[in-house]
Coordinates of C-alpha atoms and ligand atoms in Angstrom, one line a residue:
M24 CA 31.3 14.9 -14.3
K25 CA 33.6 17.4 -12.6
E26 CA 36.2 15.8 -10.4
K27 CA 35.2 18.1 -7.6
V28 CA 31.6 16.7 -7.7
R29 CA 32.8 13.2 -7.7
E30 CA 35.0 13.9 -4.7
L31 CA 32.1 15.5 -2.8
I32 CA 29.8 12.5 -3.5
E33 CA 32.5 10.2 -2.2
K34 CA 33.1 12.3 0.9
L35 CA 29.3 12.5 1.6
A36 CA 29.0 8.7 1.2
A37 CA 31.9 8.2 3.6
E38 CA 31.3 10.9 6.2
H39 CA 27.6 11.8 5.9
S40 CA 28.5 15.5 6.3
L41 CA 29.5 18.4 4.0
T42 CA 29.7 22.1 4.6
V43 CA 26.8 24.3 3.5
S44 CA 28.9 25.6 0.5
E45 CA 29.8 22.1 -0.5
Y46 CA 26.1 21.1 -0.5
Q47 CA 25.5 24.1 -2.7
T48 CA 28.2 23.0 -5.1
L49 CA 26.7 19.5 -5.2
I50 CA 23.4 21.0 -6.3
E51 CA 24.7 23.6 -8.7
E52 CA 27.2 21.4 -10.5
R53 CA 25.2 18.3 -10.8
T54 CA 25.0 16.4 -14.1
D55 CA 23.2 13.3 -15.1
E56 CA 26.3 11.4 -14.4
A57 CA 26.6 12.8 -10.9
A58 CA 22.9 12.0 -10.3
E59 CA 23.6 8.4 -11.3
L60 CA 26.5 8.0 -9.0
M61 CA 24.7 9.7 -6.2
A62 CA 21.7 7.3 -6.7
A63 CA 23.9 4.3 -6.8
E64 CA 25.6 5.2 -3.5
A65 CA 22.2 6.0 -2.0
V66 CA 20.7 2.7 -3.1
A67 CA 23.7 0.8 -1.8
V68 CA 23.4 2.3 1.7
R69 CA 19.7 1.9 1.8
K70 CA 20.0 -1.8 0.9
R71 CA 22.5 -2.3 3.7
I72 CA 19.9 -1.1 6.2
Y73 CA 16.5 -1.9 4.7
G74 CA 17.3 -4.4 2.0
T75 CA 14.7 -4.1 -0.7
D76 CA 11.8 -3.5 1.7
V77 CA 9.4 -0.7 1.1
Y78 CA 7.2 0.5 4.0
I79 CA 3.7 1.6 3.4
R80 CA 1.6 4.2 5.4
G81 CA -2.1 4.5 5.1
L82 CA -2.8 8.2 4.9
I83 CA -6.2 9.4 6.1
E84 CA -6.9 13.0 5.3
I85 CA -9.2 13.8 8.2
S86 CA -10.1 17.4 7.4
N87 CA -9.4 20.0 4.8
I88 CA -10.4 22.9 7.1
C89 CA -7.4 24.9 8.0
K90 CA -6.9 28.1 10.0
N91 CA -3.6 28.7 8.2
D92 CA -2.9 30.6 5.0
C93 CA 0.3 29.3 3.6
Y94 CA 0.7 30.9 0.2
Y95 CA 1.5 27.7 -1.6
C96 CA -1.3 25.5 -0.3
G97 CA -4.6 24.8 -2.1
I98 CA -6.6 24.4 1.2
R99 CA -5.4 27.6 2.8
R100 CA -8.2 29.5 4.6
S101 CA -8.4 32.3 2.0
N102 CA -9.3 29.8 -0.7
R103 CA -13.1 30.2 -0.7
E104 CA -13.6 27.9 -3.6
V105 CA -12.7 24.7 -1.7
R106 CA -15.6 22.5 -0.6
R107 CA -14.6 21.9 3.1
Y108 CA -15.1 18.6 4.8
R109 CA -14.3 17.0 8.1
L110 CA -14.5 13.3 8.6
T111 CA -16.5 12.1 11.6
P112 CA -14.7 10.0 14.2
E113 CA -16.6 7.0 12.9
E114 CA -15.4 7.6 9.4
I115 CA -11.8 7.9 10.5
L116 CA -12.0 4.7 12.6
E117 CA -13.6 2.9 9.7
S118 CA -10.8 4.0 7.3
A119 CA -8.2 3.0 9.8
A120 CA -9.8 -0.5 10.3
A121 CA -10.0 -0.9 6.5
G122 CA -6.4 0.0 6.3
S123 CA -5.4 -2.5 8.9
E124 CA -7.4 -5.1 7.0
L125 CA -5.5 -4.2 3.8
G126 CA -2.2 -4.8 5.6
F127 CA -1.1 -1.3 6.7
R128 CA 0.8 -1.2 10.0
T129 CA 1.1 2.5 10.1
I130 CA -1.9 4.9 9.9
V131 CA -1.2 8.5 9.3
L132 CA -3.8 11.1 10.4
Q133 CA -3.2 14.2 8.4
G134 CA -5.3 17.3 8.3
G135 CA -5.4 21.1 8.1
E136 CA -5.1 23.0 11.4
D137 CA -8.8 22.4 12.1
P138 CA -9.8 23.6 15.6
Y139 CA -12.4 20.8 15.8
F140 CA -9.5 18.3 16.4
T141 CA -8.8 19.2 20.0
D142 CA -6.5 17.1 22.1
E143 CA -9.5 15.3 23.5
V144 CA -10.9 14.4 20.1
L145 CA -7.5 13.3 18.7
A146 CA -6.5 11.4 21.9
G147 CA -9.8 9.5 21.7
L148 CA -9.1 8.6 18.1
I149 CA -5.6 7.5 18.8
G150 CA -6.7 5.4 21.7
E151 CA -9.4 3.7 19.6
I152 CA -6.9 2.9 16.8
R153 CA -4.4 1.6 19.3
K154 CA -7.1 -0.6 21.0
H155 CA -8.4 -2.1 17.8
C156 CA -5.1 -2.4 15.9
P157 CA -2.4 -2.8 18.6
D158 CA 0.3 -3.7 16.1
T159 CA -0.3 -0.5 14.2
A160 CA 1.8 2.7 14.5
V161 CA -0.1 6.0 14.6
T162 CA 1.5 8.9 12.9
L163 CA 0.1 12.5 13.2
S164 CA 0.4 15.2 10.6
M165 CA -1.8 17.9 12.1
G166 CA 0.4 21.0 12.0
E167 CA 1.7 23.2 14.7
R168 CA 0.4 22.7 18.2
G169 CA 1.6 23.5 21.8
Y170 CA 3.9 21.4 23.9
A171 CA 1.2 20.2 26.2
S172 CA -0.9 19.1 23.2
F173 CA 2.0 17.2 21.6
K174 CA 2.7 15.5 24.9
R175 CA -0.9 14.5 25.5
L176 CA -1.2 13.0 22.1
F177 CA 2.0 11.1 22.6
D178 CA 0.8 9.8 25.9
A179 CA -2.4 8.7 24.2
G180 CA -0.3 6.5 21.9
A181 CA 0.8 8.4 18.9
D182 CA 4.2 7.2 17.8
R183 CA 5.3 9.6 15.1
Y184 CA 4.7 13.2 14.0
L185 CA 5.2 14.8 10.6
L186 CA 5.8 18.5 10.5
R187 CA 7.8 19.7 7.5
H188 CA 10.0 22.6 8.3
E189 CA 9.3 23.8 4.7
T190 CA 12.6 25.8 4.4
A191 CA 15.5 26.1 6.8
D192 CA 16.0 29.8 5.8
E193 CA 14.0 32.2 8.0
E194 CA 13.7 34.9 5.3
H195 CA 12.5 32.3 2.7
Y196 CA 10.1 31.0 5.3
G197 CA 8.6 34.5 5.5
K198 CA 8.0 34.6 1.7
L199 CA 6.0 31.3 1.8
H200 CA 3.9 32.1 4.8
P201 CA 1.8 34.9 6.1
P202 CA 3.2 37.2 8.9
E203 CA 1.3 35.4 11.6
M204 CA 3.3 32.2 11.1
S205 CA 6.9 32.0 12.3
F206 CA 9.9 30.0 11.4
E207 CA 10.9 30.1 15.0
H208 CA 7.7 28.5 16.2
R209 CA 8.0 25.8 13.5
M210 CA 11.5 24.9 14.6
K211 CA 10.4 25.0 18.3
C212 CA 7.6 22.5 17.5
L213 CA 10.1 20.1 15.9
Q214 CA 12.4 20.3 18.9
E215 CA 9.5 19.7 21.2
L216 CA 8.3 16.7 19.2
R217 CA 11.8 15.2 19.3
G218 CA 12.1 15.9 23.1
I219 CA 8.8 14.2 23.9
G220 CA 9.9 11.0 22.1
Y221 CA 8.1 11.0 18.9
Q222 CA 9.8 9.7 15.8
T223 CA 9.9 13.1 14.1
G224 CA 9.5 14.0 10.5
A225 CA 10.7 17.2 8.8
G226 CA 10.9 18.1 5.2
F227 CA 10.6 20.7 2.5
M228 CA 9.3 21.4 -1.0
V229 CA 11.7 21.3 -4.0
G230 CA 11.4 24.3 -6.3
S231 CA 9.2 26.3 -4.0
P232 CA 8.8 30.0 -5.0
F233 CA 11.9 32.1 -4.2
Q234 CA 14.0 29.0 -3.4
T235 CA 17.6 29.3 -4.3
T236 CA 20.3 26.6 -4.2
A237 CA 21.7 28.4 -1.1
H238 CA 18.3 27.7 0.6
L239 CA 18.4 24.1 -0.4
A240 CA 22.0 23.8 0.9
K241 CA 20.7 25.1 4.3
D242 CA 17.9 22.5 4.2
L243 CA 20.5 19.8 3.7
K244 CA 22.5 21.1 6.6
F245 CA 19.4 21.2 8.8
I246 CA 18.7 17.5 7.9
E247 CA 22.3 16.7 8.8
T248 CA 22.1 18.4 12.2
F249 CA 18.6 17.6 13.2
K250 CA 18.6 14.1 11.8
P251 CA 14.8 13.7 11.5
D252 CA 13.6 10.1 11.6
M253 CA 11.4 10.9 8.6
C254 CA 12.0 13.4 5.8
G255 CA 9.2 14.3 3.4
I256 CA 10.3 16.0 0.2
G257 CA 8.4 16.5 -3.0
P258 CA 8.3 19.0 -5.8
F259 CA 6.3 22.2 -5.3
I260 CA 3.3 22.1 -7.6
P261 CA 1.2 25.3 -8.1
H262 CA -2.4 25.4 -7.2
H263 CA -4.5 27.7 -9.4
Q264 CA -6.4 29.3 -6.5
T265 CA -3.3 30.4 -4.5
P266 CA -1.0 33.4 -4.8
F267 CA 1.6 31.1 -6.4
A268 CA -0.7 30.0 -9.2
D269 CA 1.7 31.1 -11.9
R270 CA 4.8 29.8 -10.4
E271 CA 6.7 27.0 -11.9
A272 CA 6.7 23.5 -10.4
G273 CA 9.7 21.9 -9.0
T274 CA 11.3 19.1 -11.0
L275 CA 11.4 15.3 -10.8
E276 CA 15.1 15.4 -11.5
L277 CA 16.1 17.7 -8.6
T278 CA 13.7 16.0 -6.2
C279 CA 15.3 12.6 -7.0
Y280 CA 18.8 13.9 -6.7
L281 CA 18.0 15.4 -3.3
L282 CA 16.4 12.1 -2.1
S283 CA 19.7 10.5 -2.9
V284 CA 21.7 13.2 -1.1
I285 CA 19.4 12.9 2.0
R286 CA 19.8 9.1 2.1
L287 CA 23.6 9.6 2.2
I288 CA 23.4 12.4 4.8
H289 CA 21.3 10.3 7.2
P290 CA 21.4 6.7 6.1
P291 CA 18.6 5.2 8.3
V292 CA 16.1 8.0 7.5
L293 CA 12.6 7.0 6.5
L294 CA 12.2 8.7 3.1
P295 CA 8.9 8.6 1.3
A296 CA 8.5 8.8 -2.5
T297 CA 5.8 11.3 -2.1
T298 CA 2.4 11.8 -3.7
A299 CA 3.7 15.1 -5.3
L300 CA 6.4 13.1 -7.0
G301 CA 3.8 10.7 -8.3
T302 CA 1.8 13.6 -9.5
I303 CA 4.5 15.2 -11.7
D304 CA 5.5 11.9 -13.3
P305 CA 3.4 8.8 -13.7
A306 CA 6.5 6.7 -12.6
G307 CA 7.6 9.3 -10.0
R308 CA 7.3 7.1 -7.0
E309 CA 9.2 4.3 -8.6
K310 CA 11.9 6.8 -9.6
G311 CA 12.0 8.1 -6.0
I312 CA 12.5 4.5 -4.7
L313 CA 15.3 4.0 -7.2
A314 CA 16.9 7.3 -5.9
G315 CA 17.0 6.0 -2.3
A316 CA 13.5 6.4 -0.9
N317 CA 12.0 3.5 1.1
V318 CA 8.4 4.6 2.0
V319 CA 5.2 5.1 0.1
M320 CA 2.0 6.6 1.5
P321 CA -1.1 5.5 -0.3
N322 CA -4.4 7.3 0.3
L323 CA -6.9 5.7 2.7
S324 CA -9.4 8.5 2.9
P325 CA -13.0 7.8 2.0
V326 CA -13.1 8.1 -1.8
G327 CA -15.8 10.7 -1.7
V328 CA -13.6 13.4 -0.1
R329 CA -10.3 12.7 -1.8
R330 CA -10.6 15.3 -4.5
Q331 CA -11.3 17.9 -1.9
Y332 CA -7.8 17.5 -0.2
E333 CA -6.3 19.3 -3.1
L334 CA -3.0 20.9 -1.9
Y335 CA -1.9 21.4 -5.5
D336 CA -3.3 21.0 -9.0
G337 CA -3.7 17.5 -10.3
K338 CA -3.0 15.7 -7.0
I339 CA -3.4 12.0 -7.8
C340 CA -6.0 10.5 -5.6
T341 CA -8.2 7.9 -7.2
G342 CA -6.0 5.7 -9.3
E343 CA -3.3 3.2 -8.6
E344 CA -1.7 5.3 -5.9
S345 CA -4.6 4.6 -3.5
A346 CA -4.7 2.1 -0.8
E347 CA -7.4 0.0 -2.5
C348 CA -4.9 -0.7 -5.3
L349 CA -2.2 -2.2 -3.1
V350 CA -1.9 -5.0 -5.5
C351 CA -1.0 -2.5 -8.3
L352 CA 1.5 -0.8 -6.0
K353 CA 3.0 -4.2 -5.0
N354 CA 3.4 -5.1 -8.7
R355 CA 5.0 -1.7 -9.5
M356 CA 7.5 -2.1 -6.7
R357 CA 8.2 -5.7 -7.6
S358 CA 8.8 -4.6 -11.2
I359 CA 11.7 -2.4 -10.0
G360 CA 13.2 -5.1 -7.7
Y361 CA 11.6 -3.9 -4.4
R362 CA 8.9 -5.4 -2.2
I363 CA 6.2 -3.9 0.0
V364 CA 6.2 -5.3 3.5
E365 CA 3.4 -5.3 6.0
E366 CA 5.4 -4.0 9.0
R367 CA 5.3 -0.9 11.2
G368 CA 8.4 0.2 9.5
D369 CA 10.1 2.1 12.4
I370 CA 13.5 3.7 11.8
K371 CA 16.4 1.3 12.0
N372 CA 18.8 3.5 13.9
G373 CA 22.2 2.1 14.8
C374 CA 22.3 -0.1 11.7
L375 CA 25.3 1.6 10.2
Ligands
5AD19 N1 3.0 21.7 -3.7 C1 3.7 20.7 -3.1 N2 3.6 20.4 -1.8 C2 2.7 21.2 -1.1 N3 2.4 21.1 0.2 C3 1.4 22.1 0.4 N4 1.1 22.7 -0.7 C4 1.9 22.2 -1.7 C5 2.1 22.5 -3.1 N5 1.4 23.4 -3.7 C6 3.1 20.2 1.1 C7 3.7 21.1 2.3 C8 3.0 20.6 3.5 C9 2.5 19.2 3.1 C10 1.4 18.7 3.8 O1 2.2 19.4 1.7 O2 5.1 20.8 2.3 O3 3.8 20.5 4.6
FES20 FE1 -0.4 25.5 5.5 FE2 -2.1 24.0 4.0 S1 -2.4 26.0 4.8 S2 0.1 23.6 4.4

């Protein structure tokens, strides 16, 4: 490994900050040896804060109806081949109750931007979940909404909100999204969520079309300055019915490297080993945990609809990654020296 890279890793571990061009060097000049050192530092810092605990989130994909048309996404509105579904409030509440029974203490409601899920409908669902499972955190991942909407849902009891920024470079954002979507609005939403009091999640895809190392360096700087409570990163994986069907997927190697970097930038961050990582490699999620991640998000949606929430080709959804097979997941985590805990798993700020 180049001396310069070793120095940058040590600086990052000590100061949790680098310049954009240093981040770029860290990415461009990485070697297997650098990745090993980075992961060792990341795991050490993560163990100081979270021990060997891995938090679980029960993910309910409430609707694949979406008014958006992101070029990378399999459930974009222009994809006429998708069989669309929307769970009923009863189905959602049943899934949440089943998750609580299984030991989940965070429920994530994720969906496309489906106009059916008005503030009233969502607030009702959040209230019901809070009433029946008072010790369970509610996370929303429902896309961009207005300030008043975010506020109302927070007041209804939602604790966290996931909204990946997708890329911190405005021009790159424009190449991944249709003209009616704006980088500025995305960032505004993130600021509003934070201001309202949500534990706020950002994130991006690794290896998305047109992405350069300079873009990734900007993403890292954004993470450093915004300090999201959660950060979802996973490899881009093409979906055959999108404009990016023929693009290459992101790699396991770079995703794991960036997980380690992000852990060092913002030590207490809640960092999932994502489904996309588990999709490109059968042991992807374990590798993510070993790189510094500390969260996994098994699927709690009714089995009958899981295949329809296909953001990218081959998305794993009925095997060991699912919530029913928590025992398999527990064993997998135990086999690498970690343990799944039945806790809300809030961010431990101020631990370092
Ligand atoms: N590959 C990987 N991740 C994707 N997402 C959407 N489409 C893809 C894809 N083709 C991610 C986006 C979005 C999240 C819900 O899923 O980052 O924010
Ligand atoms: Fe934007 Fe699915 S259409 S992420």
